[in-house]
Short mmCIF file of C-alpha atoms in Angstrom, two decimals:
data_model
loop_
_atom_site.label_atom_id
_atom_site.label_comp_id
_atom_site.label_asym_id
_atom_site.label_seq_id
_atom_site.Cartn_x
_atom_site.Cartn_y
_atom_site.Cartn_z
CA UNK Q 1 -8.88 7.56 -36.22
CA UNK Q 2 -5.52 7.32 -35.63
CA UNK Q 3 -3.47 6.22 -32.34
CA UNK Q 4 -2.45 8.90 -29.56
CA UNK Q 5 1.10 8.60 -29.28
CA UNK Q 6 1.00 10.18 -25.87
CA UNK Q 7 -1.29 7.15 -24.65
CA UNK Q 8 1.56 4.57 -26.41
CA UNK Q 9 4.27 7.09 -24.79
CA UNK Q 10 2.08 6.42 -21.04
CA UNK Q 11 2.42 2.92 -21.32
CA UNK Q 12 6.17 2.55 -22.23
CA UNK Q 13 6.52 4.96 -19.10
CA UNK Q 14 4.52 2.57 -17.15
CA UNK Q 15 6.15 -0.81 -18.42
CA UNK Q 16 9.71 0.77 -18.11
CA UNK Q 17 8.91 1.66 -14.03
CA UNK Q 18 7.26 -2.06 -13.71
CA UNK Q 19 10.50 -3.65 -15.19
CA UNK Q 20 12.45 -1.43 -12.48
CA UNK Q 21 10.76 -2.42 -9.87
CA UNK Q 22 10.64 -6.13 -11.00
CA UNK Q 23 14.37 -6.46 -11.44
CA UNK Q 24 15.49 -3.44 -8.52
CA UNK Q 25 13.22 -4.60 -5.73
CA UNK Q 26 12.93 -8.20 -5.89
CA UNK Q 27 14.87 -9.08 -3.10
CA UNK Q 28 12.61 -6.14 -0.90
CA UNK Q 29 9.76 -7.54 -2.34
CA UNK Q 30 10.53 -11.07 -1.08
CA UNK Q 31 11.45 -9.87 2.33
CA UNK Q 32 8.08 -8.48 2.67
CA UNK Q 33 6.33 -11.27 1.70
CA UNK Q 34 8.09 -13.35 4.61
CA UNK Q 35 7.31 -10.89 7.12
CA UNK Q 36 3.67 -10.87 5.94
CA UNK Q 37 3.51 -14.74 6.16
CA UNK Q 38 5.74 -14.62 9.57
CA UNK Q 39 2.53 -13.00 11.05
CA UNK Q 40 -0.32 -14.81 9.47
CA UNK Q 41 1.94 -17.93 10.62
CA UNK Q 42 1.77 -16.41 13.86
CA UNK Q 43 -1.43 -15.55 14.07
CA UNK Q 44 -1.30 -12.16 13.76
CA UNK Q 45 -3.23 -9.60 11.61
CA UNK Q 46 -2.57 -7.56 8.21
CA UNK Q 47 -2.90 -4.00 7.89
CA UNK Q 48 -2.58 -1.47 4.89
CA UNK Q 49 -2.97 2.25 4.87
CA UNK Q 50 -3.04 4.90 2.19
CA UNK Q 51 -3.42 8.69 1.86
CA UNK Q 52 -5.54 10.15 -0.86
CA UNK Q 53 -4.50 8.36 -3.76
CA UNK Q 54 -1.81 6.26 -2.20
CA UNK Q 55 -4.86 4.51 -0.21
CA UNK Q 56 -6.09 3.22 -3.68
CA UNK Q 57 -3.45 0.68 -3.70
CA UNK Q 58 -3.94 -0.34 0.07
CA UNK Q 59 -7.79 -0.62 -0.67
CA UNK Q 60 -6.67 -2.84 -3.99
CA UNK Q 61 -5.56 -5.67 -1.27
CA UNK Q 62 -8.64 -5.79 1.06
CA UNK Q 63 -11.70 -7.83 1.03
CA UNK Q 64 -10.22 -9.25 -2.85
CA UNK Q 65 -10.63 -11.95 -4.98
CA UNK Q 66 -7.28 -13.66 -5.20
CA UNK Q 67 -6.40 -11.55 -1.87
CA UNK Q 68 -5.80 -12.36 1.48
CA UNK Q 69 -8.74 -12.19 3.63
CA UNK Q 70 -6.71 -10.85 6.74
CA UNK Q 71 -5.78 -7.86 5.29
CA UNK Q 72 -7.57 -4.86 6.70
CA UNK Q 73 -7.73 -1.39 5.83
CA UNK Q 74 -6.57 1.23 8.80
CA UNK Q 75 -8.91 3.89 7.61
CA UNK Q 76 -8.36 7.29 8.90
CA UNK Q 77 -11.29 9.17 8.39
CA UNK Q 78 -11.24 12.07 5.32
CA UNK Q 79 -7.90 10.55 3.88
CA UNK Q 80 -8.93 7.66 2.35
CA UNK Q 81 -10.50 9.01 -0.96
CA UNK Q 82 -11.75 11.96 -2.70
CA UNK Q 83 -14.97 11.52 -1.62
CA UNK Q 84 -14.99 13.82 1.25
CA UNK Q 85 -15.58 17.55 0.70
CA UNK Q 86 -13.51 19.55 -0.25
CA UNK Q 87 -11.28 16.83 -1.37
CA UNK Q 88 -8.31 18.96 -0.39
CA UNK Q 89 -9.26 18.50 3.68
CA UNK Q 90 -7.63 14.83 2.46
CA UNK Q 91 -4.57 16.86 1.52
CA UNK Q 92 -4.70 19.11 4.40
CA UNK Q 93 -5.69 16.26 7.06
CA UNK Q 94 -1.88 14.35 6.51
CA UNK Q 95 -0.27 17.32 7.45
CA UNK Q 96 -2.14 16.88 11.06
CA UNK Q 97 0.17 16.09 13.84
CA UNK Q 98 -1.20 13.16 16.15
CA UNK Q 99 -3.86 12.03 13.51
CA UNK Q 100 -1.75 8.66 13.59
CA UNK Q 101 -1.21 8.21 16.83
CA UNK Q 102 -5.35 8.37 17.77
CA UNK Q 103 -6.36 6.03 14.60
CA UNK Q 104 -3.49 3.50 15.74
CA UNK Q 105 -4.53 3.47 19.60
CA UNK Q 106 -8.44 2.90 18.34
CA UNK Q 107 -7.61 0.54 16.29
CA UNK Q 108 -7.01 -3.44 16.84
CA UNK Q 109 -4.01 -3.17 15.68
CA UNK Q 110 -1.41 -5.03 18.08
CA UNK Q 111 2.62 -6.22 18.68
CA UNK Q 112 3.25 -8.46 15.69
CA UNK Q 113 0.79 -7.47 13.27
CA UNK Q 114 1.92 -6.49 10.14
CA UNK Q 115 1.42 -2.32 9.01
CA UNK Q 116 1.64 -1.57 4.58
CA UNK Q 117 2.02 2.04 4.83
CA UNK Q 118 1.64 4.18 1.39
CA UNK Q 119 2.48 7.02 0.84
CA UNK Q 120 4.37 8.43 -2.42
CA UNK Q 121 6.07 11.50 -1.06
CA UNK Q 122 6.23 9.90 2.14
CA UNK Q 123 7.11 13.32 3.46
CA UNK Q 124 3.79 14.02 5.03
CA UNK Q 125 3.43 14.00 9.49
CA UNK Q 126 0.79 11.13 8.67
CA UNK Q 127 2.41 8.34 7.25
CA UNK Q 128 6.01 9.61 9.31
CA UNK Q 129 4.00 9.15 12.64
CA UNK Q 130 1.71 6.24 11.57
CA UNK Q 131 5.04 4.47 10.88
CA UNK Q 132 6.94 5.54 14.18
CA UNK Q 133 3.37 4.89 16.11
CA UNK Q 134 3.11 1.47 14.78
CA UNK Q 135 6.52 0.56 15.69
CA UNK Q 136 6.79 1.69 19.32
CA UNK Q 137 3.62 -0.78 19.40
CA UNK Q 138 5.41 -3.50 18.72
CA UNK Q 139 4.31 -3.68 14.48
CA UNK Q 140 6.08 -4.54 11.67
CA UNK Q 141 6.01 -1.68 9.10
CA UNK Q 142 6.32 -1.82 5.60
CA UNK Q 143 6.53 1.17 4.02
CA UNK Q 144 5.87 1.22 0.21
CA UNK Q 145 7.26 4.97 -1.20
CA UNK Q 146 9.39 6.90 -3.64
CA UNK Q 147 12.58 7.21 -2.04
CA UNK Q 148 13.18 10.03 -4.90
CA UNK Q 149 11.26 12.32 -2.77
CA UNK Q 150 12.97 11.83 0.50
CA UNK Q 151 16.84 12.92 -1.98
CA UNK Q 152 15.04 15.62 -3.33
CA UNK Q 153 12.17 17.39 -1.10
CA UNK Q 154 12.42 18.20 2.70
CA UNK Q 155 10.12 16.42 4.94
CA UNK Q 156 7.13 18.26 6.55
CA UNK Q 157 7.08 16.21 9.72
CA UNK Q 158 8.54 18.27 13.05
CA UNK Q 159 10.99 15.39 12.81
CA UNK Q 160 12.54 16.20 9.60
CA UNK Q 161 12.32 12.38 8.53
CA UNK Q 162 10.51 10.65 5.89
CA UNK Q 163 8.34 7.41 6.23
CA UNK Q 164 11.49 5.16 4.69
CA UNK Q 165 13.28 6.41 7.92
CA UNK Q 166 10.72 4.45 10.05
CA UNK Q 167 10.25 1.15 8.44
CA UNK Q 168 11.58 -2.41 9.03
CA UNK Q 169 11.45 -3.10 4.92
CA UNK Q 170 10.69 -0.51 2.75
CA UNK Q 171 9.66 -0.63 -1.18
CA UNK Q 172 10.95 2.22 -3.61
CA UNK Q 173 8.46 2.59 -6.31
CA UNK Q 174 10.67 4.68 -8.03
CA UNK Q 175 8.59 7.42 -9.44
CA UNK Q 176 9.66 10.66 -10.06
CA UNK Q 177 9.10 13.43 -7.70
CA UNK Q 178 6.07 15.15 -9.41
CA UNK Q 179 4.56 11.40 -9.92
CA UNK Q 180 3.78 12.93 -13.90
CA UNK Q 181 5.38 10.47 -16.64
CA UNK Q 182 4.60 12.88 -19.71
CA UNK Q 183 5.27 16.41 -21.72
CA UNK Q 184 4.27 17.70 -24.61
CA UNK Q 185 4.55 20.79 -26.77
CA UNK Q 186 1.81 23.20 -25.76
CA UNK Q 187 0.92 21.66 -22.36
CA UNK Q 188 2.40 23.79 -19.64
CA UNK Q 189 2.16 20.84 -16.85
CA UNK Q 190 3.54 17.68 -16.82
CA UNK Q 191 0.77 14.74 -16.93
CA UNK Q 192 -0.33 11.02 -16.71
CA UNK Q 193 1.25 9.61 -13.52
CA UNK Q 194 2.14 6.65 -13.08
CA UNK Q 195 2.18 5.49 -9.01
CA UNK Q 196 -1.35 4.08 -8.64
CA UNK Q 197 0.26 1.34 -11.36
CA UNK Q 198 3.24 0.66 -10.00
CA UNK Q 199 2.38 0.34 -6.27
CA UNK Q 200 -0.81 -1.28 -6.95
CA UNK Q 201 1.82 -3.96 -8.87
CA UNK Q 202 4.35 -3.95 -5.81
CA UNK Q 203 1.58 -4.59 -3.59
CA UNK Q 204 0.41 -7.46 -5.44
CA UNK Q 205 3.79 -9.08 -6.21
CA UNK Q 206 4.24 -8.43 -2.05
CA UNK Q 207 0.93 -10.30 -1.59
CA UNK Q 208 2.01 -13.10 -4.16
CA UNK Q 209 5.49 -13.68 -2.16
CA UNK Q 210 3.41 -14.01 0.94
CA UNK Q 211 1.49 -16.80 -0.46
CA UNK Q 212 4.79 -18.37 -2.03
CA UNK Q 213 6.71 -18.48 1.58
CA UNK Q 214 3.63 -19.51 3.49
CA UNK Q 215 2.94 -22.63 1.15
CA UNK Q 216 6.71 -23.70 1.19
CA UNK Q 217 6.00 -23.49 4.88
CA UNK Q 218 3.09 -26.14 4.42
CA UNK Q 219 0.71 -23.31 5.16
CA UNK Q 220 -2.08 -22.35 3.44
CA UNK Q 221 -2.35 -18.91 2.41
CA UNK Q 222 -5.90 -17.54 3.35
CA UNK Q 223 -7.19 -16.20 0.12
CA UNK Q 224 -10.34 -15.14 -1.13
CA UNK Q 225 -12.31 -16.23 -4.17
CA UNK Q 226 -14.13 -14.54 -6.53
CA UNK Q 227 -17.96 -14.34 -5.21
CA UNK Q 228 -18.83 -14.39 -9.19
CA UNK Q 229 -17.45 -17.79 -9.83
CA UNK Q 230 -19.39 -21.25 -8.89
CA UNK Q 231 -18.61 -21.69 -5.18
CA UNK Q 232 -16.76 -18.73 -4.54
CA UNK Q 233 -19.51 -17.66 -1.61
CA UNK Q 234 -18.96 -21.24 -0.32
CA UNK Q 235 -15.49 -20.80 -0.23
CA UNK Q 236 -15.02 -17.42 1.39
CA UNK Q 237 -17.74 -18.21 3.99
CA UNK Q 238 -15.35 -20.70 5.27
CA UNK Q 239 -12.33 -18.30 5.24
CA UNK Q 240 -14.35 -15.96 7.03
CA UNK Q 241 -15.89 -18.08 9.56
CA UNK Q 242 -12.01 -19.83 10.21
CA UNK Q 243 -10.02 -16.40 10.13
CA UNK Q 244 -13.25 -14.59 11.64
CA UNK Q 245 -10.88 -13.01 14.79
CA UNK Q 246 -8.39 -11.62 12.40
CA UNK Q 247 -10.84 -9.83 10.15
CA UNK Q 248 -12.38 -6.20 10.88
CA UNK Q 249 -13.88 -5.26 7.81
CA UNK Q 250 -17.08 -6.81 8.44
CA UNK Q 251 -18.88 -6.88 11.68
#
């Protein structure tokens, strides 16, 4: 059998947008770390939320081995997956003016914790108002988004503003509008995106920055182990039990 050139042609996509964001975003990426680590420093609490596909990066960075145990998912009910039926309510349910504002005022969220808000198009009245919510609370928002979309599409939030309008540091991904890396003769769509990659990488390199700035601070970062390694239960049990009041994904 021989190779697909398409897959070959899906990773050079992929490794080209990875090197982009490496080299484009470092200094973003860096910033975000700090701000993470100025609230765990603080004693304040982690946050990341995701749309529909977007949320599979923010769920990549909760409850993790290697991750930090105080990050939390803000779940907002039928968005976070396609599990829900019809998948499209997901779709539908971002374009919901107030959603945000309820899930934030229900949620433990408070001034100085730290918000990761996803969301490719970033165009959508959920993430817009999530992000404007979170900072009239008093939040630091991160917003991790294709700033391609807010140049070239027109925002559906009453506001006319996109989530990058609304955040203290914000992370381009820089994926094309479309989010579809490939064409080929005789396929009348484009195909094989590429964002769940490359912001499930951003959010990792933010996570690894946090850790960098809290140790040079003489902190230690509060990570998880893997529960599938000797002494990884041991381990987190303690991280839990210390960081148990900054923690809300287990009861």
């Amino acid at each position: 059998m021989s190779e697909s050139k398409l897959a070959g042609q899906f990773f050079d996509a992929a490794i080209e947008l990875l090197g982009r964001v490496r080299d484009e975003e470092s200094l973003n990426i860096a910033a975000a770390g700090a701000v993470i680590a100025d609230a765990v420093e603080a004693g304040g609490r982690l946050f990341a939320f995701g749309a529909g596909h977007s949320s599979l990066a923010a769920q990549d960075v909760v409850y993790r081995a290697g991750g930090f145990a105080l990050m939390n998912l803000l779940a907002v009910p039928g968005v976070v997956g396609v599990d829900v039926m019809p998948a499209t309510l997901g779709s539908a349910l971002e374009r919901v003016d107030g959603l945000a504002g309820a899930v934030l005022d229900s949620s433990p969220a408070r001034p100085g914790d730290v918000l990761v808000i996803i969301s490719l198009s970033g165009r959508n009245a959920l993430p817009v108002e999530m992000a404007m919510n979170a900072r009239a609370l008093g939040l630091k928002v991160i917003g991790v988004t294709s700033v391609a979309y807010a140049e070239n599409t027109r925002s559906r939030h009453v506001s006319g503003t996109f989530l990058r309008d609304h955040c203290d540091i914000v992370l381009d991904s820089k994926i094309a509008v479309g989010d579809a890396e490939l064409t080929h003769e005789g396929i009348e769509a484009p195909f094989a995106p590429a964002s769940t990659v490359v912001t499930s990488a951003l959010m990792q390199a933010t996570m690894a920055a946090a850790a960098e700035s809290l140790v040079a601070r003489g902190v230690e970062p509060p990570l998880l182990r893997s529960g599938n390694v000797d002494g990884g239960h041991e381990w987190n049990g303690r991280v839990m039990t210390e960081y148990g009041d900054r923690i809300f994904f287990r009861h």
